[in-house]
PDB file of C-alpha atoms in Angstrom:
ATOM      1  CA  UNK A   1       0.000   0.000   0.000  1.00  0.00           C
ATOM      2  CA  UNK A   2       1.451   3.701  -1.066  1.00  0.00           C
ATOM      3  CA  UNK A   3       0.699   6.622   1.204  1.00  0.00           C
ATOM      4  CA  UNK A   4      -2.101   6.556   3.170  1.00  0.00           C
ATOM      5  CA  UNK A   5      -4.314   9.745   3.735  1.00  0.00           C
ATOM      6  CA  UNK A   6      -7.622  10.281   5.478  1.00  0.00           C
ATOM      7  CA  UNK A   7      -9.993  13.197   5.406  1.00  0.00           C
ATOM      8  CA  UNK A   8     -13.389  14.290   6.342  1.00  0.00           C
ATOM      9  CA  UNK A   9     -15.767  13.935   3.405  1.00  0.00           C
ATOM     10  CA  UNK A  10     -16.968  17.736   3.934  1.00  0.00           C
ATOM     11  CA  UNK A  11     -12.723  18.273   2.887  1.00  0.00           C
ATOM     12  CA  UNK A  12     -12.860  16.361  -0.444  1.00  0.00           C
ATOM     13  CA  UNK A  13     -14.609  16.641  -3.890  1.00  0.00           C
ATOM     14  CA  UNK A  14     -17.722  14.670  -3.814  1.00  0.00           C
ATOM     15  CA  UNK A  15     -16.748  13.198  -7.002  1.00  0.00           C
ATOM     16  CA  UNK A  16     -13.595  11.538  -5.024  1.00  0.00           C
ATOM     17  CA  UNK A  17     -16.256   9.752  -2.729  1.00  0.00           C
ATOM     18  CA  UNK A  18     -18.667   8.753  -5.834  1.00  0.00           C
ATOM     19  CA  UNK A  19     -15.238   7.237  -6.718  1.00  0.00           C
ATOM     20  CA  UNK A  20     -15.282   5.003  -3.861  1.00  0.00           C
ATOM     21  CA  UNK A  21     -19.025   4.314  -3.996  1.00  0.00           C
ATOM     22  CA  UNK A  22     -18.817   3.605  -7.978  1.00  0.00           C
ATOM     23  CA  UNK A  23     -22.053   1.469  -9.495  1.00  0.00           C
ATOM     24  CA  UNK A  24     -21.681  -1.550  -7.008  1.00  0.00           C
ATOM     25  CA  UNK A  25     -24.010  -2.377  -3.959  1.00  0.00           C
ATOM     26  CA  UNK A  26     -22.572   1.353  -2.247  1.00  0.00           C
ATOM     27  CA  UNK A  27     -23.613   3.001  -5.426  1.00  0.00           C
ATOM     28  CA  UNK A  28     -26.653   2.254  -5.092  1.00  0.00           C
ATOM     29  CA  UNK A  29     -27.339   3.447  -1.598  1.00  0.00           C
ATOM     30  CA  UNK A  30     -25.196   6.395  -1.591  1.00  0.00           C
ATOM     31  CA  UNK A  31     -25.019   5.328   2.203  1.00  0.00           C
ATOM     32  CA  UNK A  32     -28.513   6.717   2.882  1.00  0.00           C
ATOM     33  CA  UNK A  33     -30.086   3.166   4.167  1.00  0.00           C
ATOM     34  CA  UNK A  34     -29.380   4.117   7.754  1.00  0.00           C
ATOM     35  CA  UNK A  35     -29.611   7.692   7.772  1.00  0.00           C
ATOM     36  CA  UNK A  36     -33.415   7.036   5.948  1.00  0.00           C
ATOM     37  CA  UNK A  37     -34.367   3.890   7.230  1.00  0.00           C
ATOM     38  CA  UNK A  38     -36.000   1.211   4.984  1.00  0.00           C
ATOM     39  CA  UNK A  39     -38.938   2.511   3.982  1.00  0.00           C
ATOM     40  CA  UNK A  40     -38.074   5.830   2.646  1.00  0.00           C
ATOM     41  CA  UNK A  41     -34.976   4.640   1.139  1.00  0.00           C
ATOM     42  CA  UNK A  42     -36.095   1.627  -0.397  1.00  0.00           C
ATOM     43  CA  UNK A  43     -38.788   4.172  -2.367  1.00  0.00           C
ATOM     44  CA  UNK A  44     -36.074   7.043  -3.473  1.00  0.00           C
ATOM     45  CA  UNK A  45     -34.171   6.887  -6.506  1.00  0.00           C
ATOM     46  CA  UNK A  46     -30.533   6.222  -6.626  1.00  0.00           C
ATOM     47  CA  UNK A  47     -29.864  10.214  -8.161  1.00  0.00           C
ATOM     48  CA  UNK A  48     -32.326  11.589  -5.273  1.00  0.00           C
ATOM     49  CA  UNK A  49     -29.953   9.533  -2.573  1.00  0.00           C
ATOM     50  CA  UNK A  50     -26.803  10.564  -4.037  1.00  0.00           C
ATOM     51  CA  UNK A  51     -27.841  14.756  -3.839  1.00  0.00           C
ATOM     52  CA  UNK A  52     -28.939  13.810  -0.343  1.00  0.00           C
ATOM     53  CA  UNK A  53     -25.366  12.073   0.284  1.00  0.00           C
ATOM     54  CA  UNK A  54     -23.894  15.643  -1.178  1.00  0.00           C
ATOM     55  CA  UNK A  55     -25.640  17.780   0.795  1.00  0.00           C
ATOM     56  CA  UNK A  56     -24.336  15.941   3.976  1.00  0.00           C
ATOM     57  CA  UNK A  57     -20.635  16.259   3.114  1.00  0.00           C
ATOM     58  CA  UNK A  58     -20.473  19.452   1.682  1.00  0.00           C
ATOM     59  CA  UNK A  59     -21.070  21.650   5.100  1.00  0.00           C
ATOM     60  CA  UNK A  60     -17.455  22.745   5.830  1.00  0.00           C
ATOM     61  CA  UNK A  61     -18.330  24.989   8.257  1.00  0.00           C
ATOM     62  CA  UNK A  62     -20.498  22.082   9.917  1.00  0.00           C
ATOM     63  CA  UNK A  63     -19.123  20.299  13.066  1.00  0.00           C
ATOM     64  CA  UNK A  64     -20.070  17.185  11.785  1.00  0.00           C
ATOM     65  CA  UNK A  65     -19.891  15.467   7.974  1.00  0.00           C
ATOM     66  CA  UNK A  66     -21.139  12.263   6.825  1.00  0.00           C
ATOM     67  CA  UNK A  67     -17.626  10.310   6.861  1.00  0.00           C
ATOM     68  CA  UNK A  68     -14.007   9.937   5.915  1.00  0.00           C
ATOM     69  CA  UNK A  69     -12.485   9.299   2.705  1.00  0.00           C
ATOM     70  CA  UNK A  70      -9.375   7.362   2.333  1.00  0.00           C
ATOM     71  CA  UNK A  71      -6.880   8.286  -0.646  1.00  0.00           C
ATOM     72  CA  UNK A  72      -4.217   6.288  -1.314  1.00  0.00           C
ATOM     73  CA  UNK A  73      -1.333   8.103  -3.063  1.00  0.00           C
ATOM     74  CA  UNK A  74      -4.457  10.709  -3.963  1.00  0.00           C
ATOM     75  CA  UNK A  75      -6.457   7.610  -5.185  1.00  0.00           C
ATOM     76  CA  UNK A  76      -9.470   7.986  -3.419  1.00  0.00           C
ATOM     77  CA  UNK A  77     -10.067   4.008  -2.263  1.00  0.00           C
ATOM     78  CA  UNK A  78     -12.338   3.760   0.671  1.00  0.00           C
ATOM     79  CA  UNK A  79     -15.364   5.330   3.159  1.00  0.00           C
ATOM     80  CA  UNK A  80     -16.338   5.620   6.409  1.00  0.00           C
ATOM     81  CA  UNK A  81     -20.096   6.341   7.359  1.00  0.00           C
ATOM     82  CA  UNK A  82     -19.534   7.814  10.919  1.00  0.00           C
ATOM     83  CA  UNK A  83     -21.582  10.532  12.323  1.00  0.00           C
ATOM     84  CA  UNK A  84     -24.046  11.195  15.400  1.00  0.00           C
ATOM     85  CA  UNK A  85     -25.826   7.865  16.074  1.00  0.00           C
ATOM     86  CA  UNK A  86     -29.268   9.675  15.831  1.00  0.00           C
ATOM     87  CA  UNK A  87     -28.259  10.807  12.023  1.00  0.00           C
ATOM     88  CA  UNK A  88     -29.193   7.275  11.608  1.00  0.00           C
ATOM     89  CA  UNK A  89     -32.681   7.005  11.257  1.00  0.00           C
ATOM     90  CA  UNK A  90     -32.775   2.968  10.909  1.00  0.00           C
ATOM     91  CA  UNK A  91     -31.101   2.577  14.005  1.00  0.00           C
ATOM     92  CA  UNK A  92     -33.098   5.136  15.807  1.00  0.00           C
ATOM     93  CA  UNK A  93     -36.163   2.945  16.268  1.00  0.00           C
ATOM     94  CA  UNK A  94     -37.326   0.039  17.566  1.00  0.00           C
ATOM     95  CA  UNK A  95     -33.871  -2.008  15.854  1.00  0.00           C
ATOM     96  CA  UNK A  96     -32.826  -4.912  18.066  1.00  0.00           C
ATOM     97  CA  UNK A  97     -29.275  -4.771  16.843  1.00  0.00           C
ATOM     98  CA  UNK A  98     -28.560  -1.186  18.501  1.00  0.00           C
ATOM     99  CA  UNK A  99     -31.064  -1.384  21.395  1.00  0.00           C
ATOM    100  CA  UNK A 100     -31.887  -4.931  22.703  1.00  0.00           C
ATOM    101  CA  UNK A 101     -31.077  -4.714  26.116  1.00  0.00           C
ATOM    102  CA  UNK A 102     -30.174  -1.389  26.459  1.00  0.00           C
ATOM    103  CA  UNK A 103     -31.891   2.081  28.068  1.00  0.00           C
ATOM    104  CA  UNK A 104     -29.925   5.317  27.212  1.00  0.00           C
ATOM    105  CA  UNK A 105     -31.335   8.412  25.234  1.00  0.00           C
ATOM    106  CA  UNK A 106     -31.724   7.114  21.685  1.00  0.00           C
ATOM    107  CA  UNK A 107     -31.457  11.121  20.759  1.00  0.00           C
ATOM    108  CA  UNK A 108     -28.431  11.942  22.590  1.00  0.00           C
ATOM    109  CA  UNK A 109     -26.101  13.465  19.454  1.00  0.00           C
ATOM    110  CA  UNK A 110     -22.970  13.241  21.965  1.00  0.00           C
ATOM    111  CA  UNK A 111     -23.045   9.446  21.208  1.00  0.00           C
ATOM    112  CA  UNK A 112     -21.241   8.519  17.580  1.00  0.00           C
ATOM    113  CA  UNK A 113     -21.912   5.432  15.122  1.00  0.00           C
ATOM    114  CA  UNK A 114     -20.202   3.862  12.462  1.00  0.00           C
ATOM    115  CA  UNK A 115     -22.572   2.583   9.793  1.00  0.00           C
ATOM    116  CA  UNK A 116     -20.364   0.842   6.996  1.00  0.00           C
ATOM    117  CA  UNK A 117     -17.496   1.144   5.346  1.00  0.00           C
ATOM    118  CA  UNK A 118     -16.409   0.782   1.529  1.00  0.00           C
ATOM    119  CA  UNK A 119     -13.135  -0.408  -0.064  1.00  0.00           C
ATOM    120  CA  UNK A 120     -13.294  -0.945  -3.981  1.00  0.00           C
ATOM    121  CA  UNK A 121     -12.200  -3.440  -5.666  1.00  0.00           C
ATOM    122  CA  UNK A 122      -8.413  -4.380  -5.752  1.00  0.00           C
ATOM    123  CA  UNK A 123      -8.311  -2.286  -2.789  1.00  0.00           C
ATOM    124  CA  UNK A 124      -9.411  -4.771  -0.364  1.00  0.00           C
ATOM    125  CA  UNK A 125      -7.750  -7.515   2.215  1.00  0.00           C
ATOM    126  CA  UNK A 126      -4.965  -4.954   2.875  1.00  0.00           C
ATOM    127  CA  UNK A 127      -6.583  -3.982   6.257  1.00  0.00           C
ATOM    128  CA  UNK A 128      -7.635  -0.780   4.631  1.00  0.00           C
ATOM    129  CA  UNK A 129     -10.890  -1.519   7.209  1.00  0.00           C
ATOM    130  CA  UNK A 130      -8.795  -1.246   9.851  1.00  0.00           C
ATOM    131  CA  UNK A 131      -7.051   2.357   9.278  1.00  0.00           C
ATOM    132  CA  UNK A 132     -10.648   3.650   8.559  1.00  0.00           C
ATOM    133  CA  UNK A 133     -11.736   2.451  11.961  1.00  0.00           C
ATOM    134  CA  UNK A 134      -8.900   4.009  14.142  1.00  0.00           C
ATOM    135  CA  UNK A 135      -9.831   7.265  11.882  1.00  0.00           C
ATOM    136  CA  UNK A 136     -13.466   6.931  12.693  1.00  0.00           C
ATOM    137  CA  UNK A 137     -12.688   6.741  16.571  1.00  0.00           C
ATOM    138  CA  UNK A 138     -10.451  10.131  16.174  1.00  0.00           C
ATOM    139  CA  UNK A 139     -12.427  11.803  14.199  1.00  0.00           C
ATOM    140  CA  UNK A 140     -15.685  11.801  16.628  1.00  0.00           C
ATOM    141  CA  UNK A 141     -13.561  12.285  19.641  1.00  0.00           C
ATOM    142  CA  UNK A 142     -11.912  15.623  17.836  1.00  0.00           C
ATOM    143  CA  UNK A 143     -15.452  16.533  16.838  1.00  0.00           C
ATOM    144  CA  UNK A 144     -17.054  15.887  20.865  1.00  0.00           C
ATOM    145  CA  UNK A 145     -18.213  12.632  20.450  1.00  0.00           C
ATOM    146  CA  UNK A 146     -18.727  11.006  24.231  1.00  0.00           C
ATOM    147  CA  UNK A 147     -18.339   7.680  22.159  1.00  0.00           C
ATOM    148  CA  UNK A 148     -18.494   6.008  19.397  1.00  0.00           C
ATOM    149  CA  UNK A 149     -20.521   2.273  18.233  1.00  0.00           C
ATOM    150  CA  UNK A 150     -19.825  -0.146  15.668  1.00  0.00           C
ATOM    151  CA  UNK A 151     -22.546  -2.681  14.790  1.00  0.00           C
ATOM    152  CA  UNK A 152     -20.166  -5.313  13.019  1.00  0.00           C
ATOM    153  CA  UNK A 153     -21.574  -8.690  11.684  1.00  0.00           C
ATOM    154  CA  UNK A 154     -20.132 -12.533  13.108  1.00  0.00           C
ATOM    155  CA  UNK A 155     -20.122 -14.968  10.970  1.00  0.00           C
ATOM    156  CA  UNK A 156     -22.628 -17.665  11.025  1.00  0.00           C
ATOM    157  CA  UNK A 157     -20.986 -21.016  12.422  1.00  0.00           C
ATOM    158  CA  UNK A 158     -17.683 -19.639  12.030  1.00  0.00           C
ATOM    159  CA  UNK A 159     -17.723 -19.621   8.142  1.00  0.00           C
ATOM    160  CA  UNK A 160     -16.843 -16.765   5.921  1.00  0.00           C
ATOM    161  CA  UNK A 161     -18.360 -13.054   5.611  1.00  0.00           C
ATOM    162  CA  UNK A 162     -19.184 -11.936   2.401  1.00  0.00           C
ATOM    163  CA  UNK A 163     -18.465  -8.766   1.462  1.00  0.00           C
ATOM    164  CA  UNK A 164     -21.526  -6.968   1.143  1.00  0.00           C
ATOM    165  CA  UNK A 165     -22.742  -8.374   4.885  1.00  0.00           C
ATOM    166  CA  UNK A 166     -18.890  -6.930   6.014  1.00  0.00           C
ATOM    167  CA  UNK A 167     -19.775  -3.670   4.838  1.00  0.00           C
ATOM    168  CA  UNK A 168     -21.068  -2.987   9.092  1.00  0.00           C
ATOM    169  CA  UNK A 169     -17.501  -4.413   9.899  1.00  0.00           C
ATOM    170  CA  UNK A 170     -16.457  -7.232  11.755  1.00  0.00           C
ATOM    171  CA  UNK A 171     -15.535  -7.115  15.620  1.00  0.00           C
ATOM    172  CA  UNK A 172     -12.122  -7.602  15.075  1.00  0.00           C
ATOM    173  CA  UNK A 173     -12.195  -4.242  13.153  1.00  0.00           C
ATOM    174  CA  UNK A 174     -13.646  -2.821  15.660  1.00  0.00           C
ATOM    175  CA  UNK A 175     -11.265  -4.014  18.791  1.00  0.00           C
ATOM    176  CA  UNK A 176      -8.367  -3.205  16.726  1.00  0.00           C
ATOM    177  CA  UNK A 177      -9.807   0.206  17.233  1.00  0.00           C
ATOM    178  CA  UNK A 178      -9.695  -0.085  20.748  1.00  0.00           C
ATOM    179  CA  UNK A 179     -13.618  -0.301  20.934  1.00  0.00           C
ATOM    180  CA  UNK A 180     -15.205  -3.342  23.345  1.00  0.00           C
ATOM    181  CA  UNK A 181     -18.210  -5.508  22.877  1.00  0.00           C
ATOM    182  CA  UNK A 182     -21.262  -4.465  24.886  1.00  0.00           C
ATOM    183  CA  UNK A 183     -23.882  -6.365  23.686  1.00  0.00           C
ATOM    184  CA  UNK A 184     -24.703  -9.333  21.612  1.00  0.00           C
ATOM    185  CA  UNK A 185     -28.210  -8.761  20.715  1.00  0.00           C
ATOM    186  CA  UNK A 186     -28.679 -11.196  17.876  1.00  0.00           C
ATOM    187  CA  UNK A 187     -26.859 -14.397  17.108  1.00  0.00           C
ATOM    188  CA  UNK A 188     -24.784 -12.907  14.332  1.00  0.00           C
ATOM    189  CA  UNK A 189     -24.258  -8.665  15.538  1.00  0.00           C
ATOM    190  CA  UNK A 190     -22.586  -7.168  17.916  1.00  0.00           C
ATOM    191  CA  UNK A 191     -22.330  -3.789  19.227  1.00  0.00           C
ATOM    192  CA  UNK A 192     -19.097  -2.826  20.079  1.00  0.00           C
ATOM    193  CA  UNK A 193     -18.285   0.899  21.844  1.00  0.00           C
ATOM    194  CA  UNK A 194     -16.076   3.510  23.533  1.00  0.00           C
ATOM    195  CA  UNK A 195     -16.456   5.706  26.030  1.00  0.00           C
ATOM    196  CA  UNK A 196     -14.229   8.923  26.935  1.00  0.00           C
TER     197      UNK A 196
END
């Protein structure tokens, strides 16, 4: 891997993140599944999502932006989704993945998520994941952030992820990020967190 550089999407051209996104799976949602929630999302068209995606990174001025973008050697290559949990819509409800078992304020914007990460193609099983993670977790601490969750996906029986189900990360990813499980609320999620 060349030089490694991450940024705040609200510092980069939006084109460099539509880069990252491409036509694939991420493409398609322009990362707006969680911030919508099923319903509305599922409805909206893939140009509608994408203007909604731009007008979440391009706040400079903003305390908070959508993600990071990684470049590598000024090749933009992967994304973080990490912003104030309650930005995400889908896990603000009744989801049993973020709140089975749990009772804090489900509005509190002091409290950080990560929803999913992207790494194109040829880019991936370098541990790109990884770097994106540790930037996730100093990025919302320099931006207030109390702390930060990851909702990463086990695999089933100890088999493989694909890579479309690792796009919420895996735990690993997560504790190499120095974040700790708190909960396993189904048999293949976790939620994994840190406090400061």
């Amino acid at each position: 891997m060349g030089e490694l550089v991450i940024r705040p999407a609200d510092e980069v051209p939006f084109d460099d993140l539509q880069a990252v996104l491409g036509s694939s799976a991420a493409g398609r949602c322009q990362c707006q599944r969680q911030v919508l929630g099923d319903a509305v999302w599922w409805h909206m068209p893939v140009e509608e999502r994408r203007m909604r995606l731009a007008e979440q990174t391009s706040d400079p001025e903003s305390s908070t932006t959508s993600g990071l973008v990684a470049f590598e050697d000024s090749e933009p290559i992967g994304w973080v989704a990490v912003a104030p949990r309650p930005t995400y819509r889908r896990y603000y409800g009744r989801s049993p993945v973020v709140w089975s078992g749990r009772q804090e304020d489900r509005g509190d914007p002091t409290v950080w998520a990560v929803a999913c990460f992207v790494v194109r193609a040829g880019h991936r099983g370098q541990g790109l994941m990884y770097e994106l993670a540790r930037a996730a977790v100093d990025f919302a601490r320099s931006r207030g952030a109390t702390a930060l969750e990851g909702y990463p996906v086990v695999a089933p029986g100890g088999g493989e992820i694909v890579w479309d189900e690792a796009s919420v990360g895996t735990p690993q990813v997560f504790a190499a990020a120095g974040m700790e499980q708190v909960t396993a609320p189904t048999v293949r999620r976790r939620v994994m967190r840190i406090d400061w």
